[in-house]
GROMACS .gro file of C-alpha atoms in nm:
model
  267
    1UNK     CA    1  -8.221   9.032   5.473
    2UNK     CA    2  -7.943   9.078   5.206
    3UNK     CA    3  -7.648   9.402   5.284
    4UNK     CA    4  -7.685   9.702   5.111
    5UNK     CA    5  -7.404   9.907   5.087
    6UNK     CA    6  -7.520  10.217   5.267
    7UNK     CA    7  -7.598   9.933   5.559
    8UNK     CA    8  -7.229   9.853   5.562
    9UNK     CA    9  -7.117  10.184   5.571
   10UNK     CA   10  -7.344  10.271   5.907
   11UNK     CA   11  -7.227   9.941   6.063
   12UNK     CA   12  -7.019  10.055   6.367
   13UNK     CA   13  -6.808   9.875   6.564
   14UNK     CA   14  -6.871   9.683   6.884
   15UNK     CA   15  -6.640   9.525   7.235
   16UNK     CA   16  -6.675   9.226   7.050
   17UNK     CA   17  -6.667   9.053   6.658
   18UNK     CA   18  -7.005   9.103   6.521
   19UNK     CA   19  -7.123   8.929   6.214
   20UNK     CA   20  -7.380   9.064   5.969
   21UNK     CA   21  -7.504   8.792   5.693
   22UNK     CA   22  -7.542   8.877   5.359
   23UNK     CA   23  -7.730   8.509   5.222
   24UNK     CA   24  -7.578   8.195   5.084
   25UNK     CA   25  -7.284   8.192   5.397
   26UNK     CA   26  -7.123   8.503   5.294
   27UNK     CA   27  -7.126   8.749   5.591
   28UNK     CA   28  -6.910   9.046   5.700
   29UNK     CA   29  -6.700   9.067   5.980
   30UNK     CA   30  -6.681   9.347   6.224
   31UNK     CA   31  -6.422   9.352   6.455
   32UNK     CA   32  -6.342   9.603   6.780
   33UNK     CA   33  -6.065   9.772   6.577
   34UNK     CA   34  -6.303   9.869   6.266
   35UNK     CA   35  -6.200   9.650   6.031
   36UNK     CA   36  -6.448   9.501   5.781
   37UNK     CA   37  -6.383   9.164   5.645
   38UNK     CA   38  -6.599   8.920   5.421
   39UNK     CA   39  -6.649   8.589   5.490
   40UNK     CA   40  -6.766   8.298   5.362
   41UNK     CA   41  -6.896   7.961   5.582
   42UNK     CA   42  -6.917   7.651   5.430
   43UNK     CA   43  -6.867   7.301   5.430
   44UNK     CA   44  -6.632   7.047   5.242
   45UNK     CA   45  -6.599   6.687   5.292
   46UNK     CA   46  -6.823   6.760   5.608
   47UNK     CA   47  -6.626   6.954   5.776
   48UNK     CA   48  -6.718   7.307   5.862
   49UNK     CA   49  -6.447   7.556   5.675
   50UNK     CA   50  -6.420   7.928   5.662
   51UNK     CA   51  -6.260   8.173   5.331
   52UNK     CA   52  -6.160   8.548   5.431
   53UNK     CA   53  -6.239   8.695   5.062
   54UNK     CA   54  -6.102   9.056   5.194
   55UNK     CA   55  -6.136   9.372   5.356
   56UNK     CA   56  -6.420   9.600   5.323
   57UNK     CA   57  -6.405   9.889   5.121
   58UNK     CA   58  -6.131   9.715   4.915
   59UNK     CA   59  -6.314   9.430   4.817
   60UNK     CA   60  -6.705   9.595   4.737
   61UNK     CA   61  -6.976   9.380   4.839
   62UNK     CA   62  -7.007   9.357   4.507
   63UNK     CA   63  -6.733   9.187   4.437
   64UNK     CA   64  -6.761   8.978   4.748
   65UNK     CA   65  -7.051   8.812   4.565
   66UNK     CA   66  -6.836   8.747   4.274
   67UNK     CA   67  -6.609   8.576   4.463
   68UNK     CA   68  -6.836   8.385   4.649
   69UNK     CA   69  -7.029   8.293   4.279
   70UNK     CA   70  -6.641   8.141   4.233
   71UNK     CA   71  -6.585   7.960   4.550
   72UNK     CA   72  -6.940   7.755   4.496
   73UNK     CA   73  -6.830   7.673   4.139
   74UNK     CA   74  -6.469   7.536   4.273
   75UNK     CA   75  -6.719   7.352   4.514
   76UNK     CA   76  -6.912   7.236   4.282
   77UNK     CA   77  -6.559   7.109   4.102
   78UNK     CA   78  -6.488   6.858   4.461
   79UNK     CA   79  -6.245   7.196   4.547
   80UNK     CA   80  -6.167   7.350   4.854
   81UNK     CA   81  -6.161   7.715   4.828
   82UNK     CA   82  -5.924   7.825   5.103
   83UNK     CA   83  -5.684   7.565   5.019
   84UNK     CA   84  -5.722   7.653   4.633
   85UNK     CA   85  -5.661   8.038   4.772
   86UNK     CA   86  -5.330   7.910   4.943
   87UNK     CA   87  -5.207   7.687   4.680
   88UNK     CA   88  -5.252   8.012   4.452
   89UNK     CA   89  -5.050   8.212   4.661
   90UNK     CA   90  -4.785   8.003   4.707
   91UNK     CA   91  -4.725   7.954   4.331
   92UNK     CA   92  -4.743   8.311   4.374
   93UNK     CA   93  -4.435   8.297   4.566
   94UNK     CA   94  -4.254   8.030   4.391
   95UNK     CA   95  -4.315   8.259   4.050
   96UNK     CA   96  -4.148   8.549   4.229
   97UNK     CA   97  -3.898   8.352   4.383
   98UNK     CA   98  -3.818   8.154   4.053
   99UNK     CA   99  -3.798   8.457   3.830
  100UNK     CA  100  -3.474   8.510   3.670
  101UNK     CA  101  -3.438   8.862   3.844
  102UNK     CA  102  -3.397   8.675   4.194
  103UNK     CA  103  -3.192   8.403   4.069
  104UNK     CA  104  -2.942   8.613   3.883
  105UNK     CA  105  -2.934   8.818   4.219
  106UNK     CA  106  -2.863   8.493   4.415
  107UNK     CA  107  -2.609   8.393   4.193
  108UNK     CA  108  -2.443   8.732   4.178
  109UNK     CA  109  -2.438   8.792   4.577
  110UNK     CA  110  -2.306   8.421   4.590
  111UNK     CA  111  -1.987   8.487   4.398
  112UNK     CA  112  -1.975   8.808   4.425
  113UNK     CA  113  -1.677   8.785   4.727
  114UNK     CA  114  -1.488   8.607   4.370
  115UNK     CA  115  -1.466   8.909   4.154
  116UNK     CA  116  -1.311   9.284   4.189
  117UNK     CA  117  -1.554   9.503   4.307
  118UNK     CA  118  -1.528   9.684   3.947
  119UNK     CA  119  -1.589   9.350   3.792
  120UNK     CA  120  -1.861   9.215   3.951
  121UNK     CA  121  -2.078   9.554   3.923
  122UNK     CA  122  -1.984   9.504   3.542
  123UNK     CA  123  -2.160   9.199   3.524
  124UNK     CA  124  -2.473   9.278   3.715
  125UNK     CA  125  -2.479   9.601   3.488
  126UNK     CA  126  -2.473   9.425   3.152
  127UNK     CA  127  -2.740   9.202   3.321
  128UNK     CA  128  -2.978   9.486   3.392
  129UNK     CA  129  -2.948   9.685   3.114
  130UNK     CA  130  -2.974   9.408   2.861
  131UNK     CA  131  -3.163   9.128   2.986
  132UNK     CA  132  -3.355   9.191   3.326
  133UNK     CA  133  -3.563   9.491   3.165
  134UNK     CA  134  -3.699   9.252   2.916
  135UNK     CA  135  -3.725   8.883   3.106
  136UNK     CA  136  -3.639   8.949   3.462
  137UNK     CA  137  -4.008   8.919   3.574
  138UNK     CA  138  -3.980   8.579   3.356
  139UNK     CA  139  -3.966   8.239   3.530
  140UNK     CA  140  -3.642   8.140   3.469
  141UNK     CA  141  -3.754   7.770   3.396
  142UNK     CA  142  -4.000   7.869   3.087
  143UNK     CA  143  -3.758   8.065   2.929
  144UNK     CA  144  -3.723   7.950   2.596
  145UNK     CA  145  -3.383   7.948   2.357
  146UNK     CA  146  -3.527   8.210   2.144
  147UNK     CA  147  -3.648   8.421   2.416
  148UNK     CA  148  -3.316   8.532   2.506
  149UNK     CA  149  -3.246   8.507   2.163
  150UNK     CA  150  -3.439   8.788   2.106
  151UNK     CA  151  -3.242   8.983   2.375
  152UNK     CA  152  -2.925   8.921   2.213
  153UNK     CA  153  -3.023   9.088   1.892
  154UNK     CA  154  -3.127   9.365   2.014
  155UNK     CA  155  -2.800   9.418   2.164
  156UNK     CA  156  -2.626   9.278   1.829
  157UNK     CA  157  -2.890   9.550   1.617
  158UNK     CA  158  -2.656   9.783   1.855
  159UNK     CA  159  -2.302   9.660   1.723
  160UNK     CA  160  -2.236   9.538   2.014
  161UNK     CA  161  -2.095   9.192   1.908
  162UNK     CA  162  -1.810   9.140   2.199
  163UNK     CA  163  -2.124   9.255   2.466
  164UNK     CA  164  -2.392   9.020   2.300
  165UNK     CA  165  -2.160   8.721   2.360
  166UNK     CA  166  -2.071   8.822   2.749
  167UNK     CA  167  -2.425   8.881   2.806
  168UNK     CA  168  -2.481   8.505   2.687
  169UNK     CA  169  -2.183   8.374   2.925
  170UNK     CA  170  -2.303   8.577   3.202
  171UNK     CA  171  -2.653   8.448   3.092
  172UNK     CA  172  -2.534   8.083   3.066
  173UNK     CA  173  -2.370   8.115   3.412
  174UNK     CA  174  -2.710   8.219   3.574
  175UNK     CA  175  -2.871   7.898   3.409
  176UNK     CA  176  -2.649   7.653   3.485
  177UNK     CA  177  -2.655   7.792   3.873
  178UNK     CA  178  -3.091   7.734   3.841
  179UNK     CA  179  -3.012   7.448   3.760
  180UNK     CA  180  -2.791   7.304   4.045
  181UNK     CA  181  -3.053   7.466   4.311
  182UNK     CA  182  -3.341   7.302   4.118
  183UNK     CA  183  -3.509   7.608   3.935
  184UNK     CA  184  -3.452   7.500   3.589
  185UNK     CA  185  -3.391   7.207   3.375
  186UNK     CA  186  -3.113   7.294   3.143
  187UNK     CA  187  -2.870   7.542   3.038
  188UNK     CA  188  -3.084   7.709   2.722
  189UNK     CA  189  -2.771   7.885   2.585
  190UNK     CA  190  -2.594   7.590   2.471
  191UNK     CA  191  -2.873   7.577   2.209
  192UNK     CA  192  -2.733   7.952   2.078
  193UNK     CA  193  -2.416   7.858   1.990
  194UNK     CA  194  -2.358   7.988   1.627
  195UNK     CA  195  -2.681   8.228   1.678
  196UNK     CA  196  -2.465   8.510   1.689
  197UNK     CA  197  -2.160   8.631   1.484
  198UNK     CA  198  -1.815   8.583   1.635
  199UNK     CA  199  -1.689   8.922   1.765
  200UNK     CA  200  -1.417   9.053   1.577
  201UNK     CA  201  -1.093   8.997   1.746
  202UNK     CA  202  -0.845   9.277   1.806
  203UNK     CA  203  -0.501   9.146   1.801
  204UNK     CA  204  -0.234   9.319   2.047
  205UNK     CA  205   0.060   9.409   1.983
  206UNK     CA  206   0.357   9.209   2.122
  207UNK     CA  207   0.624   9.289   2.388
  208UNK     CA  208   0.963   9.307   2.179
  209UNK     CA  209   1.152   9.556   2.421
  210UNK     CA  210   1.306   9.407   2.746
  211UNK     CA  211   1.177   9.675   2.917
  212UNK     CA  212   0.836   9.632   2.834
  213UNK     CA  213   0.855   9.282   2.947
  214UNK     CA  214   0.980   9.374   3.250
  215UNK     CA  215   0.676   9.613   3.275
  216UNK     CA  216   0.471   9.317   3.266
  217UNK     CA  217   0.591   9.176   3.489
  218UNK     CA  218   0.576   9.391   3.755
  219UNK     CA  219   0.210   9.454   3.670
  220UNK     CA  220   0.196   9.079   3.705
  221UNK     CA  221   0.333   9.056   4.075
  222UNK     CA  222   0.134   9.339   4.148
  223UNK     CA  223  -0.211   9.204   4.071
  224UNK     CA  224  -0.429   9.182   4.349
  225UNK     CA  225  -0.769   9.046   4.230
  226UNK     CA  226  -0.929   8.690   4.201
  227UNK     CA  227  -0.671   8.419   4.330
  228UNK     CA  228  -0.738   8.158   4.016
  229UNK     CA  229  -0.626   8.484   3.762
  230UNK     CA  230  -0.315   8.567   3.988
  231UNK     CA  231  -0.230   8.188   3.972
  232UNK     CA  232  -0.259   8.162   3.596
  233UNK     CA  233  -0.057   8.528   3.530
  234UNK     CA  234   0.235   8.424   3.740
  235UNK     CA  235   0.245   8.061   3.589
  236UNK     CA  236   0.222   8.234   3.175
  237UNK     CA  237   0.567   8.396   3.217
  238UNK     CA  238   0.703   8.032   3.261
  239UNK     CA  239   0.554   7.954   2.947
  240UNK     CA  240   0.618   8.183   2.689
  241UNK     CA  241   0.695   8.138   2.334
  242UNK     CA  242   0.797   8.305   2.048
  243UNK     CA  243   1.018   8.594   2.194
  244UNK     CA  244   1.320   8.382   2.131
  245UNK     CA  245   1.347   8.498   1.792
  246UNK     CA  246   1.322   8.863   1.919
  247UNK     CA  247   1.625   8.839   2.136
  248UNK     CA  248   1.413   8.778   2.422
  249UNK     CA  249   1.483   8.444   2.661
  250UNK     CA  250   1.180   8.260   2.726
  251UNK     CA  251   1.002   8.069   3.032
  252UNK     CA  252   1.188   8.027   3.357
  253UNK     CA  253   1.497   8.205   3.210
  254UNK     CA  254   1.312   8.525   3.165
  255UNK     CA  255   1.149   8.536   3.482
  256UNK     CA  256   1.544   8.471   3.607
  257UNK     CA  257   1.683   8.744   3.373
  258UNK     CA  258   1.402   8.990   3.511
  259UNK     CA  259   1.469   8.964   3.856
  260UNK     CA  260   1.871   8.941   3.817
  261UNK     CA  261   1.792   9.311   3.629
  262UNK     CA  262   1.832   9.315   3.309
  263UNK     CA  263   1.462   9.370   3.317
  264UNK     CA  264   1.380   9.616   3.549
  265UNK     CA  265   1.113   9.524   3.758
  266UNK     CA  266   1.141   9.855   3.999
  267UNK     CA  267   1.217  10.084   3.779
   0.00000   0.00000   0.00000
């Protein structure tokens, strides 16, 4: 005799698992703690296998039958159901795992320890505001050239030329790390290059006073943040140009000059 729903509902629990069949090897499962879950018995390549479709009142009976109407048909395709349920979650998984939310996060916590602290929440703030609200979900290796595209002009609509093309960097750098760990095939933004307009550049103006120069300086020797920048802002006083002609001595002799005090560098 088939279930009826009001029949499920009396069913009470026993000391022991109790199974009540509904036809066809779908039954439902009583166990001692009250739980309800549907079953279904079968056999695949002779060998006697077992699917849990769900709890009972989440999954109706229903919509057990349903799902039993689609294991038989995967059957009927030479298909094991409970392994075609696992395989399904674990692409699940992988499609979670592989989105580009979780690898930008992995990238970002891996060199995080690189940047300032100011920095590196700069970055992961242009990603979330501009990107992950509109792919983040997406798997990172069926992204498309033009579906980032599409992010950068919206922030480009914005005026935002200098932020569309850090967004791509950051973008690129989040790529190229999927695909060193496997999770993508290619960097996509090399195939934007020329997409979008070259930010204007804003020209500073230049030291011409000693004593600004020996301002830099001091900001120089005072910088405290990634070791590569430090490196390369103590080595560009050794290499500058064109303050001879403003009375200025250049390279070595102006770090020299600096520190002998002509340029203050504790004032």
């Amino acid at each position: 005799m088939r279930l009826t729903d009001r029949a499920i509902i009396n069913i009470k629990p026993s000391d022991k698992l109790e199974k009540y069949y509904d036809g066809a090897g779908l039954h439902l499962a009583v166990l001692p703690s009250g739980v309800k879950s549907w079953r279904y018995s079968y056999r695949f390549r002779s060998k006697q296998k077992l699917l849990t479709i769900g709890e009972y009142p989440v999954i109706s009976l229903k919509k057990a039958r349903e799902k039993l109407a689609d294991a038989k048909r995967l059957l009927a395709d030479g298909i094991d159901p409970a392994e075609h349920k696992q395989s399904m979650k674990r692409m699940d998984t992988e499609a979670v795992e592989n989105s580009f939310e979780m690898v930008a996060k992995e990238w970002h916590l891996k060199y995080r320890d690189t940047w300032t602290p100011k920095h590196g929440d700069d970055i992961w703030g242009r990603l979330y505001k501009n990107v992950l609200v509109h792919m983040g979900s997406e798997s990172i290796g069926t992204i498309k050239p033009w579906d980032l595209l599409k992010v950068l002009r919206r922030i480009e609509a914005r005026g935002a030329l200098e932020q569309a093309h850090r967004v791509m960097q950051i973008c690129g750098n989040v790529f190229r790390y999927a695909v060193a760990t496997g999770r993508a095939e290619r960097d996509i933004t090399s195939d934007l290059r020329g997409a979008i307009p070259p930010k204007r550049v804003k020209h500073h103006a230049s030291l011409t006073e000693p004593k600004q120069v020996g301002q830099l300086l001091r900001v120089i020797q005072e910088y405290k943040g990634n070791l590569v920048v430090a490196c390369a802002l103590q080595l560009s006083p050794l290499v500058f140009c064109g303050l001879a002609s403003c009375g200025v001595p250049s390279g070595a002799r102006l770090i020299s000059t600096a520190r002998s005090g002509a340029f203050p560098l504790n004032a």
